[in-house]
Amino acid sequence: MKVLVTGGVGYIGSHTCCELLNNGYDVVVVDNLSNSQRNVVKKIEKITGKKVIFYKGDVCDKNFLIKVFNEHKIDAVIHFAGYKAVGESVKKPLMYYHNNLISTISLLEIMSDFGCKKLVFSSSATVYGNPKKLPITEDFPLHTTNPYGTTKLMIESILKDLYVSDNEWSIAILRYFNPIGAHSSGLIGENPNGIPNNLMPYIVKVANKELKELSIFGSDYNTKDGTGVRDYIHVIDLAKGHIKAIQKVINDNGIDAYNLGTGKGYSVLEIVNTFEKVNNVKIPYKIVDRRAGDIDACYASTVKAKEMLNWSAEFEIEDMCRDAYNYVLKNKIK
Ligand code: WQD
């Protein structure tokens, strides 16, 4: 079975490629390297001992996709490629709508032309907006508050309309909660360019003395200690969820959405304290104002993913904190 992975040398894509190869799939990666490094291909090959076929190119470019599909019989696609920074999407909405929507529509058109109608799509819990109650189940109302999240919601609608038009499609929509951590080898992990927007990469840079202190955005939320609560999930657990999803789209037809979370919520202060304990480091921090658009709390119901994909997360928050820092220590990222 040959799987095309768009954005396959990115953070979640690279970990998923390792799991695909470990499960006997052949992997073809397309990536424009706008938010990833080419040397990750070699690291995936080192981790798995398997070859990766890599094409540098843009998923918006249909001629590029035609070349790939002409050279390989693709059985299924996992589509990660897309811009994903919430703050940047507010400043540059057209860039986000163009890139995330056009790349997806181009991909779907070429897949259809080549008779490949099995897709796993990388969506996000951000499509739930500010949930009225918790845990979040997949039938909750969908509502977005930023252009990035809206591209994900729009693509989910496109996929649902596509399935109505052609029942031969088999589509799994995966709504990620907060992916953190890294492969235990320390060879691949999360290495955002510049000042990280997300909590864990920021904490890691503070631990590595690249940044002075963590700013905790608000301590007056309606949560256990006043700081924001999120459902953090180890990136390896997330990658394994994609294996279950690709098996499902290969074996069935239809379209459905699944939460990929742990079902547990941790506050910012709990993450900081766990990180310090597990890694024996100090994370200086200060409490500052809330960040615009942040919600109090968010964590997943994991029932549907367990029942329909036979998948559930296994790593604990301590594993996530340890592996996230191990990646930086092993790569002495500066
Ligand atoms: C987590 C918590 C912050 C940074 C985002 C996207 C979402 C998904 C995951 C793509 C919050 C607090 C953070 C910091 C802080 N990405 N925080 N100081 O906002 O839950 O989700 O990433 O799909 O779409 O919205 O993740 O890591 O930014 O924030 O206090 O420097 O940490 O307020 O409570 P978020 P995050």
CSV table of C-alpha atoms and ligand atoms in Angstrom, one decimal, residues 84 86 124 126 148 177-178 197-199 202 214-217 228 230 232 268 291 294, ligand 1:
chain,number,residue,atom,x,y,z
A,84,LYS,CA,-1.3,26.7,10.9
A,86,VAL,CA,-3.6,31.3,14.4
A,124,SER,CA,-8.2,20.7,14.4
A,126,THR,CA,-10.2,24.8,16.8
A,148,TYR,CA,-6.9,29.5,10.3
A,177,PHE,CA,-6.3,18.8,20.2
A,178,ASN,CA,-2.9,20.0,21.4
A,197,ASN,CA,3.2,30.9,19.6
A,198,ASN,CA,2.4,27.6,21.3
A,199,LEU,CA,3.0,26.8,24.9
A,202,TYR,CA,8.0,28.2,24.3
A,214,LEU,CA,7.4,32.3,30.0
A,215,SER,CA,4.5,34.7,29.9
A,216,ILE,CA,1.4,32.9,31.1
A,217,PHE,CA,-1.6,34.4,29.3
A,228,GLY,CA,-6.0,27.9,30.5
A,230,ARG,CA,-6.1,22.1,27.2
A,232,TYR,CA,-2.3,17.8,25.3
A,268,VAL,CA,-0.7,25.9,31.9
A,291,ARG,CA,-4.3,36.4,24.8
A,294,ASP,CA,-8.1,32.1,23.9
B,1,WQD,C1,-2.1,26.5,25.1
B,1,WQD,C2,-2.4,27.3,26.4
B,1,WQD,C3,-2.5,29.6,26.2
B,1,WQD,C4,1.7,30.2,24.9
B,1,WQD,C5,-3.4,26.3,19.2
B,1,WQD,C6,-4.2,26.5,18.0
B,1,WQD,C7,-4.9,25.3,17.6
B,1,WQD,C8,-3.9,24.2,17.5
B,1,WQD,C9,-3.0,24.0,18.7
B,1,WQD,C10,-3.4,23.9,15.2
B,1,WQD,C11,-3.4,28.4,26.3
B,1,WQD,C12,-1.3,29.3,27.0
B,1,WQD,C13,0.5,29.6,25.3
B,1,WQD,C14,2.3,31.1,25.8
B,1,WQD,C15,0.6,30.7,27.4
B,1,WQD,N1,-3.0,24.4,16.4
B,1,WQD,N2,0.0,29.9,26.6
B,1,WQD,N3,1.8,31.3,27.0
B,1,WQD,O1,-4.0,28.1,21.7
B,1,WQD,O2,-4.8,25.9,22.7
B,1,WQD,O3,-4.2,25.9,20.3
B,1,WQD,O4,-2.4,25.3,19.0
B,1,WQD,O5,-4.3,23.2,14.9
B,1,WQD,O6,-5.6,25.5,16.4
B,1,WQD,O7,-5.2,27.5,18.4
B,1,WQD,O8,-2.4,26.2,22.0
B,1,WQD,O9,-0.1,26.1,22.9
B,1,WQD,O10,-0.9,28.3,21.9
B,1,WQD,O11,-1.8,27.5,24.1
B,1,WQD,O12,0.1,31.0,28.6
B,1,WQD,O13,3.4,31.6,25.5
B,1,WQD,O14,-1.1,27.9,26.8
B,1,WQD,O15,-3.2,30.8,26.7
B,1,WQD,O16,-4.1,28.4,27.5
B,1,WQD,P1,-3.9,26.6,21.7
B,1,WQD,P2,-1.2,27.1,22.7
